[in-house]
């Protein structure tokens, strides 16, 4: 079987021109999106299989594209594609990744040609180690760089120091400035993702002259990043000095080291949690075990994204020292204390409002009912760019149980409101179903400001709460009452003695940024730069 050395799957139209042509595609999208999920493992039998399951468990962190990069100890290969993990990685593509590492691993993988196998994602029969030494994986949602196949990660590149693959969760404030500098010096970029800048930093002569090129490159970055790097002889994982995004270290069965964005990925492969990767730390996974070094000191006042607790992270994950499900239930309990109302039932907005709704019902004593049922087969396929299309999608995705809401005073609990257009469509559905009163309760404060650190609501004009009062929003949504959880109440639920309230980033609520985004970066800024090159 002939497998290309570097990239097993090259999407159609790959390259700078293709990315430029795609600028602006996919506008509209869902109301709130997180940048990505990352995973890395070294030394374990069947690392590609573990990476597959690690990504599958973190599918909630990114649904636009997925990718896995592997090494046989000498060189690297990668497979990336648009879509969900199970769409990008079939039994065949997983066998190809294993086969690339050598005929011996292919024989162990399935013992037969394509079309056979035992149904496991990488065709492994469990009989022994494949030729793959390590792997990293990535789920992507785009925050900088449009939703295009050329932006799928891990990004695999060859440079003067060898080969490297990179997966990135976060957003870099100085990516556009760094990119411009490198382009003016003749560098060619193949994607419009801010993450590719890291590869060019790593390959630069000044970094290569350093005794630690990776640490030197990371010091040049400004913004949020939890990253995994795959080299032929190791996996490296790094987290920005502010700790915006989660990154954890664990051990797979047999003691093999693993890193992931969330502990739910460790659970999926029966790995044990050891600790967080500290802000400013690089962790190396290799044949020598696990080692650690610092590229920067941790910020005196970290900036953990509180929205991980509110919305992004998986309920079963432990993020920033707390189990997410417990935090969300406490958010609902606090919301019930701050905004009580007489009603017949509490109904969650599926699925992200469910945990807070349980907490609200528990604290208020109002019965909990499932009055809105999601259609799980609609998914992201029906995320459309226009308001009318988004409204149609809501009707298809969420079905109201009329017998539960008709003639009732209902409390609807949701995690947040960003644009407000889809929320209004949901409220209209409830009115049409005969709800007597609708009292909307939101388990976080109003989102009034853009995020520049890995959340895709970076345009002020998109935010319904920007320069609008709560009463303005209530009137637009057509509900009888609207109450957001207070900032103090939210932080009280997330904080611990080790991580007090001031260690959380609340910029999207308060407008107080830990880093000043001197050149606020919209999602398409790198596409627009490339479009000028091809005009």
Tab-separated table of C-alpha atoms in Angstrom, residues 58-477:
chain	number	residue	atom	x	y	z
A	58	UNK	CA	-14.132	15.666	23.379
A	59	UNK	CA	-16.398	16.041	20.345
A	60	UNK	CA	-18.302	18.803	22.158
A	61	UNK	CA	-15.209	21.018	21.938
A	62	UNK	CA	-15.125	21.070	18.139
A	63	UNK	CA	-17.353	19.745	15.377
A	64	UNK	CA	-16.020	21.407	12.224
A	65	UNK	CA	-12.997	19.210	11.616
A	66	UNK	CA	-10.855	16.530	13.208
A	67	UNK	CA	-7.378	15.125	12.734
A	68	UNK	CA	-4.790	12.713	14.082
A	69	UNK	CA	-1.022	12.846	13.524
A	70	UNK	CA	1.244	9.872	14.258
A	71	UNK	CA	4.943	9.042	14.314
A	72	UNK	CA	6.891	5.824	13.882
A	73	UNK	CA	9.894	7.331	15.652
A	74	UNK	CA	11.466	8.667	12.467
A	75	UNK	CA	8.852	10.632	10.539
A	76	UNK	CA	5.274	11.865	10.834
A	77	UNK	CA	1.980	11.321	9.031
A	78	UNK	CA	-1.437	12.882	9.527
A	79	UNK	CA	-5.026	12.473	8.467
A	80	UNK	CA	-7.439	15.394	8.748
A	81	UNK	CA	-10.881	16.160	7.396
A	82	UNK	CA	-14.046	18.169	7.786
A	83	UNK	CA	-16.787	16.838	10.032
A	84	UNK	CA	-17.205	14.858	13.218
A	85	UNK	CA	-14.593	12.404	14.466
A	86	UNK	CA	-16.619	9.380	13.330
A	87	UNK	CA	-17.064	10.955	9.877
A	88	UNK	CA	-13.395	11.789	9.385
A	89	UNK	CA	-12.001	8.517	10.764
A	90	UNK	CA	-13.379	5.340	9.272
A	91	UNK	CA	-12.018	1.850	9.786
A	92	UNK	CA	-10.151	2.246	6.511
A	93	UNK	CA	-8.443	5.544	7.374
A	94	UNK	CA	-7.431	4.227	10.778
A	95	UNK	CA	-5.905	1.130	9.153
A	96	UNK	CA	-3.994	3.391	6.769
A	97	UNK	CA	-2.513	5.314	9.684
A	98	UNK	CA	-1.418	2.061	11.321
A	99	UNK	CA	-0.179	0.629	8.012
A	100	UNK	CA	1.950	3.696	7.327
A	101	UNK	CA	4.138	2.755	10.283
A	102	UNK	CA	5.080	-0.539	8.616
A	103	UNK	CA	3.774	-3.833	7.261
A	104	UNK	CA	4.185	-5.524	10.641
A	105	UNK	CA	1.709	-3.166	12.284
A	106	UNK	CA	-0.765	-3.629	9.423
A	107	UNK	CA	-0.696	-7.393	9.943
A	108	UNK	CA	-1.364	-6.867	13.629
A	109	UNK	CA	-4.064	-4.339	12.844
A	110	UNK	CA	-6.465	-6.523	10.896
A	111	UNK	CA	-4.829	-9.567	9.345
A	112	UNK	CA	-6.726	-8.852	6.134
A	113	UNK	CA	-7.171	-6.378	3.324
A	114	UNK	CA	-9.524	-3.399	3.482
A	115	UNK	CA	-13.054	-4.534	4.061
A	116	UNK	CA	-12.124	-7.014	6.770
A	117	UNK	CA	-11.163	-6.193	10.314
A	118	UNK	CA	-12.866	-6.483	13.634
A	119	UNK	CA	-14.808	-3.236	13.796
A	120	UNK	CA	-12.371	-1.355	16.048
A	121	UNK	CA	-11.624	2.210	14.950
A	122	UNK	CA	-7.994	1.456	14.036
A	123	UNK	CA	-8.494	-2.196	13.172
A	124	UNK	CA	-6.268	-3.213	16.098
A	125	UNK	CA	-6.758	-6.741	17.373
A	126	UNK	CA	-5.173	-6.051	20.749
A	127	UNK	CA	-2.394	-8.575	20.124
A	128	UNK	CA	0.487	-6.165	20.482
A	129	UNK	CA	2.080	-2.821	19.803
A	130	UNK	CA	1.706	-1.160	16.423
A	131	UNK	CA	4.614	0.562	14.698
A	132	UNK	CA	3.285	3.926	15.855
A	133	UNK	CA	5.181	5.412	18.791
A	134	UNK	CA	3.013	8.404	19.572
A	135	UNK	CA	0.017	10.393	18.384
A	136	UNK	CA	-1.746	13.708	18.819
A	137	UNK	CA	-5.319	14.579	17.897
A	138	UNK	CA	-7.427	17.673	17.433
A	139	UNK	CA	-11.107	18.670	17.198
A	140	UNK	CA	-11.682	22.104	15.708
A	141	UNK	CA	-14.094	24.961	15.912
A	142	UNK	CA	-12.796	28.040	14.137
A	143	UNK	CA	-12.198	31.323	15.931
A	144	UNK	CA	-9.420	32.680	13.703
A	145	UNK	CA	-9.442	31.134	10.249
A	146	UNK	CA	-12.675	30.159	8.563
A	147	UNK	CA	-14.283	26.731	8.602
A	148	UNK	CA	-12.219	25.357	5.717
A	149	UNK	CA	-10.558	22.013	5.088
A	150	UNK	CA	-7.133	23.633	4.784
A	151	UNK	CA	-7.443	24.825	8.397
A	152	UNK	CA	-8.065	21.368	9.866
A	153	UNK	CA	-5.501	20.312	12.469
A	154	UNK	CA	-3.064	18.930	13.483
A	155	UNK	CA	-0.989	21.036	11.110
A	156	UNK	CA	1.958	18.961	9.863
A	157	UNK	CA	5.051	20.707	8.521
A	158	UNK	CA	8.677	19.999	7.686
A	159	UNK	CA	11.265	22.575	8.706
A	160	UNK	CA	14.991	22.856	9.249
A	161	UNK	CA	14.730	21.044	12.572
A	162	UNK	CA	12.787	18.103	11.133
A	163	UNK	CA	9.046	17.483	11.214
A	164	UNK	CA	6.397	18.691	13.628
A	165	UNK	CA	2.618	18.453	13.961
A	166	UNK	CA	0.682	21.008	16.019
A	167	UNK	CA	-2.785	21.075	17.579
A	168	UNK	CA	-4.000	24.266	19.282
A	169	UNK	CA	-6.877	25.219	21.574
A	170	UNK	CA	-7.167	28.965	22.101
A	171	UNK	CA	-6.596	32.163	20.142
A	172	UNK	CA	-3.431	34.172	19.515
A	173	UNK	CA	-3.666	37.955	19.700
A	174	UNK	CA	-0.445	38.617	17.809
A	175	UNK	CA	-0.893	35.996	15.073
A	176	UNK	CA	-1.666	38.524	12.327
A	177	UNK	CA	1.356	40.689	13.185
A	178	UNK	CA	3.702	37.696	13.334
A	179	UNK	CA	2.324	36.333	10.086
A	180	UNK	CA	2.822	39.638	8.302
A	181	UNK	CA	6.440	39.738	9.442
A	182	UNK	CA	7.123	36.221	8.183
A	183	UNK	CA	5.329	36.770	4.867
A	184	UNK	CA	7.386	39.901	4.265
A	185	UNK	CA	10.447	37.710	4.755
A	186	UNK	CA	9.307	35.170	2.173
A	187	UNK	CA	7.522	32.578	4.321
A	188	UNK	CA	4.654	30.698	2.662
A	189	UNK	CA	1.565	29.885	4.729
A	190	UNK	CA	-0.725	27.025	3.738
A	191	UNK	CA	-3.649	27.819	6.053
A	192	UNK	CA	-5.420	30.864	7.452
A	193	UNK	CA	-5.387	29.521	11.000
A	194	UNK	CA	-3.510	31.446	13.664
A	195	UNK	CA	-2.009	28.123	14.775
A	196	UNK	CA	0.287	27.861	11.735
A	197	UNK	CA	2.193	30.899	12.967
A	198	UNK	CA	3.606	28.698	15.737
A	199	UNK	CA	5.276	26.401	13.194
A	200	UNK	CA	6.932	29.353	11.471
A	201	UNK	CA	8.119	30.660	14.818
A	202	UNK	CA	9.589	27.274	15.637
A	203	UNK	CA	11.360	27.125	12.267
A	204	UNK	CA	12.826	30.629	12.444
A	205	UNK	CA	16.624	30.947	12.664
A	206	UNK	CA	16.480	32.824	15.963
A	207	UNK	CA	14.518	29.974	17.571
A	208	UNK	CA	16.749	27.316	16.051
A	209	UNK	CA	19.787	29.009	17.566
A	210	UNK	CA	18.156	28.707	20.981
A	211	UNK	CA	19.004	25.832	23.308
A	212	UNK	CA	15.236	25.241	23.604
A	213	UNK	CA	13.549	26.278	20.328
A	214	UNK	CA	10.034	25.360	21.472
A	215	UNK	CA	10.245	27.345	24.701
A	216	UNK	CA	11.743	30.272	22.823
A	217	UNK	CA	8.916	30.183	20.266
A	218	UNK	CA	6.199	29.990	22.914
A	219	UNK	CA	7.563	33.087	24.646
A	220	UNK	CA	6.745	35.067	21.502
A	221	UNK	CA	3.041	34.222	21.636
A	222	UNK	CA	0.405	36.507	23.121
A	223	UNK	CA	-3.004	35.117	23.947
A	224	UNK	CA	-4.615	31.852	24.933
A	225	UNK	CA	-3.170	28.484	24.032
A	226	UNK	CA	-3.190	24.907	25.173
A	227	UNK	CA	-1.099	23.116	22.552
A	228	UNK	CA	0.141	19.662	21.690
A	229	UNK	CA	3.189	19.090	19.496
A	230	UNK	CA	4.272	15.815	17.906
A	231	UNK	CA	7.930	15.310	17.031
A	232	UNK	CA	9.404	12.005	15.799
A	233	UNK	CA	10.739	11.201	19.269
A	234	UNK	CA	8.211	12.811	21.630
A	235	UNK	CA	4.959	14.599	22.361
A	236	UNK	CA	5.135	18.047	23.963
A	237	UNK	CA	2.209	19.859	25.588
A	238	UNK	CA	2.203	23.520	26.594
A	239	UNK	CA	-0.199	25.938	28.257
A	240	UNK	CA	-0.119	29.732	28.200
A	241	UNK	CA	0.996	31.543	31.378
A	242	UNK	CA	-2.571	32.679	32.172
A	243	UNK	CA	-4.110	29.209	31.930
A	244	UNK	CA	-7.095	30.336	29.852
A	245	UNK	CA	-7.883	26.873	28.484
A	246	UNK	CA	-7.732	23.563	30.378
A	247	UNK	CA	-5.011	20.964	29.764
A	248	UNK	CA	-4.522	17.839	31.876
A	249	UNK	CA	-1.979	15.050	32.280
A	250	UNK	CA	-2.873	11.423	32.944
A	251	UNK	CA	-1.714	7.811	32.615
A	252	UNK	CA	-3.254	5.256	30.285
A	253	UNK	CA	-3.360	1.587	31.375
A	254	UNK	CA	0.219	0.360	31.521
A	255	UNK	CA	1.469	3.725	32.768
A	256	UNK	CA	1.698	5.414	29.363
A	257	UNK	CA	1.480	9.229	29.567
A	258	UNK	CA	-1.488	11.078	28.074
A	259	UNK	CA	-2.470	14.743	27.770
A	260	UNK	CA	-5.904	16.108	26.888
A	261	UNK	CA	-8.035	19.215	27.078
A	262	UNK	CA	-10.454	17.556	29.493
A	263	UNK	CA	-10.532	14.664	31.935
A	264	UNK	CA	-13.478	13.146	30.033
A	265	UNK	CA	-10.932	12.097	27.391
A	266	UNK	CA	-8.920	10.286	30.057
A	267	UNK	CA	-12.056	8.492	31.226
A	268	UNK	CA	-12.762	7.342	27.667
A	269	UNK	CA	-9.499	5.378	27.515
A	270	UNK	CA	-9.530	4.232	31.168
A	271	UNK	CA	-6.639	6.569	31.987
A	272	UNK	CA	-6.064	7.980	35.451
A	273	UNK	CA	-5.895	11.709	36.067
A	274	UNK	CA	-2.616	12.987	37.529
A	275	UNK	CA	-2.688	16.783	37.392
A	276	UNK	CA	-3.203	19.873	35.279
A	277	UNK	CA	-0.467	21.100	33.007
A	278	UNK	CA	0.469	24.296	34.803
A	279	UNK	CA	0.245	27.708	33.140
A	280	UNK	CA	3.609	28.480	31.554
A	281	UNK	CA	4.672	24.815	31.593
A	282	UNK	CA	5.861	22.436	28.861
A	283	UNK	CA	5.348	18.732	29.559
A	284	UNK	CA	7.308	16.206	27.488
A	285	UNK	CA	6.087	12.637	26.887
A	286	UNK	CA	8.799	10.337	25.535
A	287	UNK	CA	10.521	6.986	25.960
A	288	UNK	CA	12.170	8.503	29.031
A	289	UNK	CA	8.773	9.061	30.658
A	290	UNK	CA	7.364	12.457	31.592
A	291	UNK	CA	9.487	15.540	32.136
A	292	UNK	CA	8.601	19.163	32.726
A	293	UNK	CA	10.132	22.568	32.155
A	294	UNK	CA	8.936	26.146	32.126
A	295	UNK	CA	8.938	28.560	29.221
A	296	UNK	CA	7.377	31.273	31.431
A	297	UNK	CA	6.297	31.852	34.987
A	298	UNK	CA	2.612	31.445	35.750
A	299	UNK	CA	0.734	34.732	35.761
A	300	UNK	CA	0.361	36.147	39.248
A	301	UNK	CA	-3.350	36.412	38.548
A	302	UNK	CA	-4.425	33.581	36.208
A	303	UNK	CA	-7.292	33.947	33.739
A	304	UNK	CA	-9.179	30.659	33.648
A	305	UNK	CA	-12.161	30.931	31.301
A	306	UNK	CA	-15.261	30.739	33.484
A	307	UNK	CA	-17.322	29.901	30.394
A	308	UNK	CA	-15.739	26.439	30.498
A	309	UNK	CA	-17.809	25.860	33.631
A	310	UNK	CA	-20.904	27.591	32.275
A	311	UNK	CA	-21.100	25.952	28.856
A	312	UNK	CA	-18.091	24.473	27.097
A	313	UNK	CA	-16.697	21.625	29.151
A	314	UNK	CA	-18.263	18.182	29.402
A	315	UNK	CA	-20.407	17.809	32.550
A	316	UNK	CA	-18.357	14.856	33.800
A	317	UNK	CA	-15.001	16.608	33.354
A	318	UNK	CA	-13.010	18.093	36.186
A	319	UNK	CA	-11.970	21.552	34.996
A	320	UNK	CA	-9.994	24.112	37.013
A	321	UNK	CA	-10.272	21.902	40.080
A	322	UNK	CA	-14.055	21.413	40.059
A	323	UNK	CA	-16.450	18.884	38.514
A	324	UNK	CA	-18.390	20.740	35.841
A	325	UNK	CA	-21.755	19.101	36.550
A	326	UNK	CA	-21.596	20.161	40.204
A	327	UNK	CA	-20.686	23.735	39.261
A	328	UNK	CA	-23.607	23.971	36.844
A	329	UNK	CA	-26.066	22.656	39.384
A	330	UNK	CA	-24.797	25.245	41.855
A	331	UNK	CA	-25.234	27.955	39.211
A	332	UNK	CA	-28.880	26.929	38.967
A	333	UNK	CA	-29.296	26.910	42.734
A	334	UNK	CA	-27.801	30.389	43.005
A	335	UNK	CA	-30.026	31.578	40.175
A	336	UNK	CA	-33.098	30.323	42.052
A	337	UNK	CA	-32.018	32.299	45.122
A	338	UNK	CA	-31.409	35.457	43.098
A	339	UNK	CA	-34.487	35.247	40.861
A	340	UNK	CA	-37.368	33.310	42.421
A	341	UNK	CA	-40.742	33.316	40.696
A	342	UNK	CA	-44.029	31.480	41.162
A	343	UNK	CA	-44.404	28.867	38.442
A	344	UNK	CA	-45.771	25.421	37.667
A	345	UNK	CA	-42.558	23.819	36.397
A	346	UNK	CA	-38.886	24.319	35.558
A	347	UNK	CA	-37.929	23.307	32.007
A	348	UNK	CA	-34.330	23.135	30.745
A	349	UNK	CA	-33.253	24.369	27.335
A	350	UNK	CA	-31.582	21.254	25.887
A	351	UNK	CA	-28.963	20.306	26.336
A	352	UNK	CA	-26.724	22.885	27.937
A	353	UNK	CA	-29.370	24.254	30.306
A	354	UNK	CA	-30.202	20.902	31.862
A	355	UNK	CA	-27.703	20.887	34.747
A	356	UNK	CA	-28.555	24.424	35.868
A	357	UNK	CA	-32.274	23.657	35.564
A	358	UNK	CA	-31.852	20.698	37.920
A	359	UNK	CA	-30.176	23.018	40.412
A	360	UNK	CA	-32.871	25.666	40.026
A	361	UNK	CA	-35.650	23.125	40.608
A	362	UNK	CA	-33.873	21.670	43.622
A	363	UNK	CA	-33.361	25.053	45.294
A	364	UNK	CA	-36.778	26.494	44.422
A	365	UNK	CA	-38.949	23.450	45.011
A	366	UNK	CA	-40.644	23.985	41.629
A	367	UNK	CA	-41.101	20.649	39.793
A	368	UNK	CA	-38.617	19.801	37.039
A	369	UNK	CA	-40.119	18.774	33.684
A	370	UNK	CA	-38.647	17.968	30.273
A	371	UNK	CA	-40.904	20.128	28.125
A	372	UNK	CA	-38.502	20.658	25.216
A	373	UNK	CA	-37.153	17.567	23.471
A	374	UNK	CA	-34.143	17.787	21.124
A	375	UNK	CA	-33.983	16.042	17.773
A	376	UNK	CA	-30.529	14.526	18.040
A	377	UNK	CA	-30.360	13.760	14.332
A	378	UNK	CA	-30.401	17.385	13.201
A	379	UNK	CA	-27.099	18.551	14.671
A	380	UNK	CA	-24.741	20.937	12.946
A	381	UNK	CA	-26.043	20.116	9.440
A	382	UNK	CA	-28.844	22.606	10.023
A	383	UNK	CA	-26.678	25.446	11.303
A	384	UNK	CA	-27.463	28.061	8.685
A	385	UNK	CA	-26.155	31.566	7.966
A	386	UNK	CA	-29.358	33.623	7.828
A	387	UNK	CA	-31.751	34.449	10.630
A	388	UNK	CA	-34.704	32.825	8.841
A	389	UNK	CA	-32.744	29.641	8.256
A	390	UNK	CA	-31.585	29.583	11.881
A	391	UNK	CA	-35.201	29.954	12.998
A	392	UNK	CA	-36.236	27.037	10.796
A	393	UNK	CA	-33.381	24.992	12.221
A	394	UNK	CA	-34.542	25.648	15.785
A	395	UNK	CA	-38.006	24.330	14.939
A	396	UNK	CA	-36.458	21.171	13.537
A	397	UNK	CA	-33.962	20.697	16.332
A	398	UNK	CA	-36.152	21.427	19.381
A	399	UNK	CA	-39.667	20.074	19.776
A	400	UNK	CA	-42.011	21.447	22.441
A	401	UNK	CA	-44.216	19.000	24.364
A	402	UNK	CA	-47.503	20.905	24.261
A	403	UNK	CA	-49.211	18.930	27.031
A	404	UNK	CA	-46.494	19.989	29.476
A	405	UNK	CA	-46.447	23.709	28.633
A	406	UNK	CA	-50.044	24.482	27.599
A	407	UNK	CA	-51.697	26.806	30.111
A	408	UNK	CA	-48.682	26.633	32.447
A	409	UNK	CA	-46.437	29.203	34.058
A	410	UNK	CA	-43.016	27.911	33.068
A	411	UNK	CA	-39.446	28.732	34.043
A	412	UNK	CA	-36.986	28.149	31.198
A	413	UNK	CA	-33.353	27.754	32.269
A	414	UNK	CA	-30.565	28.182	29.710
A	415	UNK	CA	-26.824	28.630	30.094
A	416	UNK	CA	-26.422	31.865	28.098
A	417	UNK	CA	-27.742	34.135	25.359
A	418	UNK	CA	-25.366	35.396	22.665
A	419	UNK	CA	-27.181	36.759	19.594
A	420	UNK	CA	-30.656	36.135	20.915
A	421	UNK	CA	-32.156	35.196	17.543
A	422	UNK	CA	-32.344	31.467	18.224
A	423	UNK	CA	-33.504	32.109	21.794
A	424	UNK	CA	-36.364	34.220	20.462
A	425	UNK	CA	-37.345	31.415	18.095
A	426	UNK	CA	-37.467	29.019	21.041
A	427	UNK	CA	-39.619	31.397	23.078
A	428	UNK	CA	-41.993	31.836	20.126
A	429	UNK	CA	-42.361	28.052	19.945
A	430	UNK	CA	-43.342	27.923	23.598
A	431	UNK	CA	-45.925	30.693	23.129
A	432	UNK	CA	-47.374	28.869	20.134
A	433	UNK	CA	-47.647	25.727	22.259
A	434	UNK	CA	-49.844	27.603	24.737
A	435	UNK	CA	-47.488	28.585	27.575
A	436	UNK	CA	-49.348	30.982	29.882
A	437	UNK	CA	-46.224	32.675	31.299
A	438	UNK	CA	-42.572	32.316	30.319
A	439	UNK	CA	-39.906	33.243	32.860
A	440	UNK	CA	-36.425	32.973	31.347
A	441	UNK	CA	-33.483	32.389	33.677
A	442	UNK	CA	-29.875	32.443	32.445
A	443	UNK	CA	-27.091	30.818	34.481
A	444	UNK	CA	-24.456	33.458	33.688
A	445	UNK	CA	-24.360	37.264	33.406
A	446	UNK	CA	-25.156	39.079	30.127
A	447	UNK	CA	-22.429	38.618	27.497
A	448	UNK	CA	-21.697	42.239	26.585
A	449	UNK	CA	-18.144	42.097	25.234
A	450	UNK	CA	-16.194	40.094	22.637
A	451	UNK	CA	-13.838	37.272	23.554
A	452	UNK	CA	-10.351	37.262	22.043
A	453	UNK	CA	-9.131	34.157	23.834
A	454	UNK	CA	-10.770	31.205	22.139
A	455	UNK	CA	-14.538	31.744	22.059
A	456	UNK	CA	-16.250	32.524	18.781
A	457	UNK	CA	-18.265	35.595	19.645
A	458	UNK	CA	-15.754	38.242	18.653
A	459	UNK	CA	-18.077	40.846	17.077
A	460	UNK	CA	-19.740	43.385	19.365
A	461	UNK	CA	-22.646	43.902	16.999
A	462	UNK	CA	-23.532	40.201	17.304
A	463	UNK	CA	-24.056	40.391	21.058
A	464	UNK	CA	-27.646	41.107	22.050
A	465	UNK	CA	-26.564	42.381	25.478
A	466	UNK	CA	-24.036	44.883	24.111
A	467	UNK	CA	-25.423	48.359	24.885
A	468	UNK	CA	-28.872	46.921	25.643
A	469	UNK	CA	-30.621	46.663	28.983
A	470	UNK	CA	-32.086	43.461	30.364
A	471	UNK	CA	-35.539	44.998	29.825
A	472	UNK	CA	-34.694	45.638	26.158
A	473	UNK	CA	-33.711	42.001	25.770
A	474	UNK	CA	-36.808	40.763	27.603
A	475	UNK	CA	-39.046	42.758	25.275
A	476	UNK	CA	-37.248	41.450	22.194
A	477	UNK	CA	-37.551	37.846	23.342
